[in-house]
Coordinates of C-alpha atoms in Angstrom, one line a residue:
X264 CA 1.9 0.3 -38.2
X265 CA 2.3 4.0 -39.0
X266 CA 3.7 3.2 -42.6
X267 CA 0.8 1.1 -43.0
X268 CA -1.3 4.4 -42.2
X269 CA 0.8 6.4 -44.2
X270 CA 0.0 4.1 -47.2
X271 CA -3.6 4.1 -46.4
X272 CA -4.0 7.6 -46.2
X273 CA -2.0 8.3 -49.7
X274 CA -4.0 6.0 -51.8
X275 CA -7.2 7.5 -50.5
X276 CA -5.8 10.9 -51.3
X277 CA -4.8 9.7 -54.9
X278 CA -8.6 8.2 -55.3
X279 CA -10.1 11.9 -54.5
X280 CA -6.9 13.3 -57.0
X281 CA -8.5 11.0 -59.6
X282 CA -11.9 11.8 -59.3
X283 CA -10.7 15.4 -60.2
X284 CA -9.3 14.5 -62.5
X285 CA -12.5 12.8 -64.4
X286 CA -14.8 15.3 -63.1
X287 CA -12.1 18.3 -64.3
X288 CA -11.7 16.7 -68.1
X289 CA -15.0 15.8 -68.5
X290 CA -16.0 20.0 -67.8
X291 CA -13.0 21.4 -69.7
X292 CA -14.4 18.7 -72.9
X293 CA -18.1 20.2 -72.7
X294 CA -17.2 23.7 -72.1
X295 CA -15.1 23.8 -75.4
X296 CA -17.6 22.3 -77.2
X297 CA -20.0 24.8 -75.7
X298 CA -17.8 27.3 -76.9
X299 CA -16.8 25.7 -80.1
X300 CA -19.9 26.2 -81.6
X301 CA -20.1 30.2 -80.6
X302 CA -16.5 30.1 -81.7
X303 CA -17.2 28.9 -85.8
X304 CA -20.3 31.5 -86.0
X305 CA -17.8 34.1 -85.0
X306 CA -14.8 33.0 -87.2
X307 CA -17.6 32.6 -90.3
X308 CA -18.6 35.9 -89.8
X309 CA -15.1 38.0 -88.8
X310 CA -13.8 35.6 -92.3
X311 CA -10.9 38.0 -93.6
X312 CA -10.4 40.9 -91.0
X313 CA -8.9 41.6 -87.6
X314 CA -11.2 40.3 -85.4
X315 CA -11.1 36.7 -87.1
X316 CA -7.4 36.8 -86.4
X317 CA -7.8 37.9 -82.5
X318 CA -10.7 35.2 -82.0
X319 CA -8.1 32.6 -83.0
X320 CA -5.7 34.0 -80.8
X321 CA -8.2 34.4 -77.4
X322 CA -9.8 31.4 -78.0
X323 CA -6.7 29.1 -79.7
X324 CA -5.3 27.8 -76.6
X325 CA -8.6 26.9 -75.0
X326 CA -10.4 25.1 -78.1
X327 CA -7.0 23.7 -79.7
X328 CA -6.9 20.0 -80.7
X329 CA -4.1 19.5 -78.5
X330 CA -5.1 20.3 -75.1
X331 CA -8.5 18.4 -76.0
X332 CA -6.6 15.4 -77.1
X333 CA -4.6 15.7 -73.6
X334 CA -7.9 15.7 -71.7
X335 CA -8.9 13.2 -73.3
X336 CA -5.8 11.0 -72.7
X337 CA -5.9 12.3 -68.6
X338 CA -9.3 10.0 -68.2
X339 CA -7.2 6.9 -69.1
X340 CA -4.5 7.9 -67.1
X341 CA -6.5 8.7 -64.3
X342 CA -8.0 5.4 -64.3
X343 CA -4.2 4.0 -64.4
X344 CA -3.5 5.8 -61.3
X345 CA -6.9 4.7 -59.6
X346 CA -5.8 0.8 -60.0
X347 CA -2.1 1.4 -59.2
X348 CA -3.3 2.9 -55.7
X349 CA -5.5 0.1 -55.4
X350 CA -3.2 -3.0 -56.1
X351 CA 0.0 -0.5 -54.7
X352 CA 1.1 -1.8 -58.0
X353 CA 4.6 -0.3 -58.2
X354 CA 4.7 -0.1 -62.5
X355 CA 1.4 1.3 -62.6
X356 CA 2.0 3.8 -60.3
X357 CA 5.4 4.8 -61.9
X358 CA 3.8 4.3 -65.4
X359 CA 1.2 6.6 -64.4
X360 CA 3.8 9.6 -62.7
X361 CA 5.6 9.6 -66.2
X362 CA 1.6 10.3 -68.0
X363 CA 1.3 12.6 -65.7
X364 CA 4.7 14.5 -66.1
X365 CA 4.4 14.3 -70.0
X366 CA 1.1 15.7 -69.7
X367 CA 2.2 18.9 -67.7
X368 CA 5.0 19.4 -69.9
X369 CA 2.9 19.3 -72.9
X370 CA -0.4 21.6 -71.1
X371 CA 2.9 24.1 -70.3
X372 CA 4.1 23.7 -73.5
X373 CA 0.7 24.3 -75.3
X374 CA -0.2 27.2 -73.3
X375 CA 3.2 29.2 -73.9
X376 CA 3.0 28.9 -77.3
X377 CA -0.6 29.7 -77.9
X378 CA -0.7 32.5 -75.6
X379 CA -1.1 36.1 -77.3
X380 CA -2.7 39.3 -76.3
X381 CA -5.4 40.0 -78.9
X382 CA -5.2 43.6 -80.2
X383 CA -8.9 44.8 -81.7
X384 CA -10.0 47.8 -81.6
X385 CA -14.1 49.0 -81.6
X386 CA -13.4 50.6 -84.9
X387 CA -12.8 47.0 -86.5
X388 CA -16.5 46.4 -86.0
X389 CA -16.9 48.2 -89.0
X390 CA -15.8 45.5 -91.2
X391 CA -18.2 43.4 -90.4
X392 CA -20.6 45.4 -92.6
X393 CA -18.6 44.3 -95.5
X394 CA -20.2 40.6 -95.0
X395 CA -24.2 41.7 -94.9
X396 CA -24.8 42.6 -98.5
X397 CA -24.1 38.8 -99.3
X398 CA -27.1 38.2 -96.9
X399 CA -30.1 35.8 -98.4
X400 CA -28.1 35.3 -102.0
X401 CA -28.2 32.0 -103.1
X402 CA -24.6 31.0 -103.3
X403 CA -24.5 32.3 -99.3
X404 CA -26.8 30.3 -97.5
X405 CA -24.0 29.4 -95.3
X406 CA -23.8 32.9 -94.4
X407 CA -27.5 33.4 -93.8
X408 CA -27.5 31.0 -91.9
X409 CA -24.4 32.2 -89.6
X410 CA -25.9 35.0 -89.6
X411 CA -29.3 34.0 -88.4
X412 CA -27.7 31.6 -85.8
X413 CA -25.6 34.3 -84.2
X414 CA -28.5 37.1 -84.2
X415 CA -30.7 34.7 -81.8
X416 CA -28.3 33.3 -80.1
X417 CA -26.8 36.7 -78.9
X418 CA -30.2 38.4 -78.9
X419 CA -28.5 41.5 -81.9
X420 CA -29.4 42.8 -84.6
X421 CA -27.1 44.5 -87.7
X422 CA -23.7 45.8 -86.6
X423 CA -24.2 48.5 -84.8
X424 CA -28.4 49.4 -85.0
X425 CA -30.9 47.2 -87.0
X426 CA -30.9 49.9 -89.2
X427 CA -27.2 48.8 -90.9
X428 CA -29.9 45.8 -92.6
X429 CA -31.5 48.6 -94.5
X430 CA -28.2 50.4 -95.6
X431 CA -26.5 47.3 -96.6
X432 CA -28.4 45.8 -98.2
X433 CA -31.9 46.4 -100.7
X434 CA -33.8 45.0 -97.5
X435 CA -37.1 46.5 -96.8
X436 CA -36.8 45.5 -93.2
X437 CA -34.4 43.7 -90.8
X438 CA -34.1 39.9 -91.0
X439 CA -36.8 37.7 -88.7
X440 CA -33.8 36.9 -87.0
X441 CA -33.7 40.4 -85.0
X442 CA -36.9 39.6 -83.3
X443 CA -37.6 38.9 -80.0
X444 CA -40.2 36.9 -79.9
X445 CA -40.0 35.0 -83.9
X446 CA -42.3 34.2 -85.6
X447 CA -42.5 34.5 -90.0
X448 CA -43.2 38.3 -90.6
X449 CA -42.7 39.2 -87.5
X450 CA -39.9 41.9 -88.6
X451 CA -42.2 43.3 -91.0
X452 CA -44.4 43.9 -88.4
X453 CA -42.5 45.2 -86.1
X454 CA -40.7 47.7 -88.4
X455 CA -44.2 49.0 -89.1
X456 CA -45.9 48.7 -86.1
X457 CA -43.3 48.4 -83.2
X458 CA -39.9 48.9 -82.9
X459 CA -39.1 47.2 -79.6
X460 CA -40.3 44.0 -81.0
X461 CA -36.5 43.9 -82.8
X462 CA -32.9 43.6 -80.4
X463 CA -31.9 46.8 -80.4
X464 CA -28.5 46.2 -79.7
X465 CA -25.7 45.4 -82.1
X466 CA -23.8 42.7 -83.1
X467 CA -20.5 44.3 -83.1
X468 CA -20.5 44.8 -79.9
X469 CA -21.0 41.3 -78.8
X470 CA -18.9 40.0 -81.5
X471 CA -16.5 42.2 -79.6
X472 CA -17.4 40.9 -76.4
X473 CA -16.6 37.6 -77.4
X474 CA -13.7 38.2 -78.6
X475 CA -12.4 39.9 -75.2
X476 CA -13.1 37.1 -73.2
X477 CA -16.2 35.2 -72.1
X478 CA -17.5 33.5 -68.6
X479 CA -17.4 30.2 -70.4
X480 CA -13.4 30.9 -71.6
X481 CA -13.0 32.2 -68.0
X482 CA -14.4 29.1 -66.9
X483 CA -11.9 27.1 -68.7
X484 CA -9.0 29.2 -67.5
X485 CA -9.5 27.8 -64.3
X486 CA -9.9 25.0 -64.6
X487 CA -6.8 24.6 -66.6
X488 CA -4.9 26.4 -63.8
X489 CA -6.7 23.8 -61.6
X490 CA -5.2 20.6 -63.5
X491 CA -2.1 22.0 -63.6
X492 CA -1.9 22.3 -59.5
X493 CA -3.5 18.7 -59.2
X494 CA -1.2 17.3 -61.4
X495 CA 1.8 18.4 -59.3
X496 CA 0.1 17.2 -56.1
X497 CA -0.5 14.1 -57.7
X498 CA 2.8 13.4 -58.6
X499 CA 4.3 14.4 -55.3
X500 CA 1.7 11.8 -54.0
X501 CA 2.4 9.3 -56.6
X502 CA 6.6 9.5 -55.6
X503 CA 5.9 9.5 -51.6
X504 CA 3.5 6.4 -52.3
X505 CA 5.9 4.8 -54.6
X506 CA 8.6 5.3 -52.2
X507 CA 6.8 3.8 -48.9
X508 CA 5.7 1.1 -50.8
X509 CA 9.3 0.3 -52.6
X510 CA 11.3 0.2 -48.9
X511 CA 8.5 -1.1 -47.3
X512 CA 9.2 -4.4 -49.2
X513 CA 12.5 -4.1 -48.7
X514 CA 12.2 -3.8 -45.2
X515 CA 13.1 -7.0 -43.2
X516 CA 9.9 -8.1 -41.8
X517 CA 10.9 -9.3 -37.9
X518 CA 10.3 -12.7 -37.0
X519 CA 7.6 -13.4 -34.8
X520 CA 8.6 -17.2 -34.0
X521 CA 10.4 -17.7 -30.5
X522 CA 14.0 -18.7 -31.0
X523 CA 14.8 -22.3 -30.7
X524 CA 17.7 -23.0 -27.9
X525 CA 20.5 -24.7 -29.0
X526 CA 20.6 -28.6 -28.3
X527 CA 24.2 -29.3 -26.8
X528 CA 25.5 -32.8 -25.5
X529 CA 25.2 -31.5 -21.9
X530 CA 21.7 -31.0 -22.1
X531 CA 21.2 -34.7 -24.1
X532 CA 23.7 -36.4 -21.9
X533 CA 21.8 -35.1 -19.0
X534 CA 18.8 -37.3 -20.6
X535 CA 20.3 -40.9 -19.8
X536 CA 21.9 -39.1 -16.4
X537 CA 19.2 -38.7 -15.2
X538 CA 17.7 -41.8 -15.6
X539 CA 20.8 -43.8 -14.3
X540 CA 20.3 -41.3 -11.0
X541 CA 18.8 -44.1 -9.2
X542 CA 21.8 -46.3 -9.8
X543 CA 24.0 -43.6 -9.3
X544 CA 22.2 -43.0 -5.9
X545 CA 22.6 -46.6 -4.6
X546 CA 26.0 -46.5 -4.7
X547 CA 28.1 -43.5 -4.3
X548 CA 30.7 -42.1 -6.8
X549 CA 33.2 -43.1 -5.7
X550 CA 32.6 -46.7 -5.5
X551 CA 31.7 -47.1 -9.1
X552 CA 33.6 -49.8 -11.0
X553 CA 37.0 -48.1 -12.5
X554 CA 35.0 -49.0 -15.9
X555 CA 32.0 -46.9 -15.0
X556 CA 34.0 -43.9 -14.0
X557 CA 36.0 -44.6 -17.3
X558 CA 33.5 -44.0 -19.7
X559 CA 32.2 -41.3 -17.8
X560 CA 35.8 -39.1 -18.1
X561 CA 35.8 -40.4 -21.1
X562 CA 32.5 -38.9 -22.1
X563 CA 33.1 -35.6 -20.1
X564 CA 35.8 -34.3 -22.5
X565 CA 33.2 -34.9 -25.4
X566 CA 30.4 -33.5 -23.9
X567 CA 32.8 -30.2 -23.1
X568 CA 33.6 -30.4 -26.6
X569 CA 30.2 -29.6 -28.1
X570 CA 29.5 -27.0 -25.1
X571 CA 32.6 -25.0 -27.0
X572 CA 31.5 -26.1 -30.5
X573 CA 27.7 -26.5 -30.3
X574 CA 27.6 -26.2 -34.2
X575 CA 30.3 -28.6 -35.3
X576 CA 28.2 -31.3 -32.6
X577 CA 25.1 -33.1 -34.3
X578 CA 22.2 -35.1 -32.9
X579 CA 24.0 -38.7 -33.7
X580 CA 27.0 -38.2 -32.1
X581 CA 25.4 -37.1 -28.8
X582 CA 23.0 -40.4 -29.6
X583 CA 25.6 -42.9 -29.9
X584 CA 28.3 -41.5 -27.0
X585 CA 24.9 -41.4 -24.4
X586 CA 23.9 -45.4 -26.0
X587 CA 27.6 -46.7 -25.3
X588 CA 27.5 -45.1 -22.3
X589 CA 24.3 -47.0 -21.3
X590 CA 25.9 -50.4 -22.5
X591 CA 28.6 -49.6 -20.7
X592 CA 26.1 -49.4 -17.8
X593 CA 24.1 -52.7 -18.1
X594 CA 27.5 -54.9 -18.7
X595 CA 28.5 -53.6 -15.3
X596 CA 25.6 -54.4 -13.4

């Protein structure tokens, strides 16, 4: 009864395991694509300087195809592991510690490897200048567009002041972009009219920022860290249930069913004894015919016989010395 508990509670354990599993993957696979998208408007814009390279290397381990593959592939394996707890399937459940134990290898692995302390420096955001003279030419839409996207999307505008648009470039004002409330023209007007209609802060130092670390990237961290640490409690679930279930089966199940006795010749012969003990009664022992009390030492020895040797006796031979003995009976009377 308490290895049946045990059981019970482990599977139920390995069902929440599982959940967080789902729910874990399914927040580390939106999250990078959350960040993804930041991520290319960065890499677009940093294209050919420093802070390209240390974007790749904060962000690398958290948006790199391999860990989302291995996300991916811990949903099916999760869903493994919820059916082996169920069925106490013992190949599912090992099939599904090995997934696991490839997987934490791998996440190790990946994370060891990738990991690299970004060095970037404020004084990089100067290159970034180098990219807004190619702003609204034809053969750069791309980058227009990049950097339209980034300056609404991180509330910026220019590198350092809105005034880098006018530097760099032949612009008469800042892009419509660097507004806060957009609308077409609504630059021009607020270079003209009102200043605080444009983001006054730059985009180097959000770029920069970014590159340092994010809430989103800090999100991920831990939730990395938290896979890891379910993944080892799951397997150390996983082996304990695999274990309880493997020498439970093994286990000789005791037999409910009372034991039969033993038939011997003593308790057969005692049968047609007993049925002769009104005969017997009518006439003492000792008067029997010499024929009588013949058959009777003969059938004594016998019957002392199978008392020693209870399996070598069988049911016939107890039959026919007990039948003889009646016959012997009837021809005397």
């Amino acid at each position: 009864m308490a290895r049946e508990d045990a059981v019970r509670c482990l599977r139920c354990l390995l069902y929440a395991i599982n959940l967080l599993f789902w729910l874990m993957s399914a927040c580390v696979l939106g999250v990078a694509a959350w960040i993804r998208d930041s991520l290319n408007t960065v890499l677009t814009l940093t294209a050919h300087t420093r802070l390209e390279e240390a974007a790749v290397l904060t962000y690398s381990p958290a948006v790199h195809p391999v860990i989302i593959s291995v996300c991916c592939f811990l949903v099916i394996v999760a869903m493994v592991g919820y059916c082996g707890a169920l069925r106490c399937n013992l190949l599912l459940l090992s099939w599904y510690f090995c997934s696991l134990l490839v997987i934490f290898c791998v996440e190790l692995a990946s994370a060891v490897w990738t990991y690299d302390e970004p060095s970037v420096q404020r004084s990089d955001m100067i290159s970034l200048k180098s990219r807004m003279p190619n702003y609204g030419l034809q053969h750069y839409q791309w980058l227009t567009h990049t950097w339209n996207s980034f300056q609404t999307e991180f509330e910026c505008c220019g590198v350092i002041y809105f005034t880098d648009w006018l530097e760099m470039t032949e612009m008469e004002w800042p892009p419509d972009s660097c507004c806060s409330n957009q609308y077409p023209g609504c630059a021009r007007h607020a270079h003209y009219h009102d200043l605080s209609d444009l983001h006054q802060e730059g985009c180097g130092p959000k770029i920069y920022g970014f590159i340092r670390g994010t809430k989103q990237l800090q999100a991920l961290r831990f939730l990395g860290v938290s896979i890891g640490v379910a993944q080892i409690l799951a397997m150390a679930l996983t082996l304990t249930l695999l274990w309880a279930l493997y020498y439970g089966r093994q286990a000789p199940e005791p037999d409910s069913t009372p034991l039969a006795l033993p038939l011997t010749s003593a308790s057969l012969a005692s049968a047609p004894l007993a049925s002769s003990a009104p005969l017997a009664s009518s006439a003492p022992l000792a008067s029997a015919p010499p024929a009588l009390t013949h058959g009777l030492s003969a059938a004594a020895p016998a019957a002392a016989r199978c008392n020693h040797t209870d399996k070598s006796c069988s049911g016939k031979h107890v039959a026919a010395a007990a039948s003889g003995l009646q016959i012997e009976m009837e021809r005397l009377s």
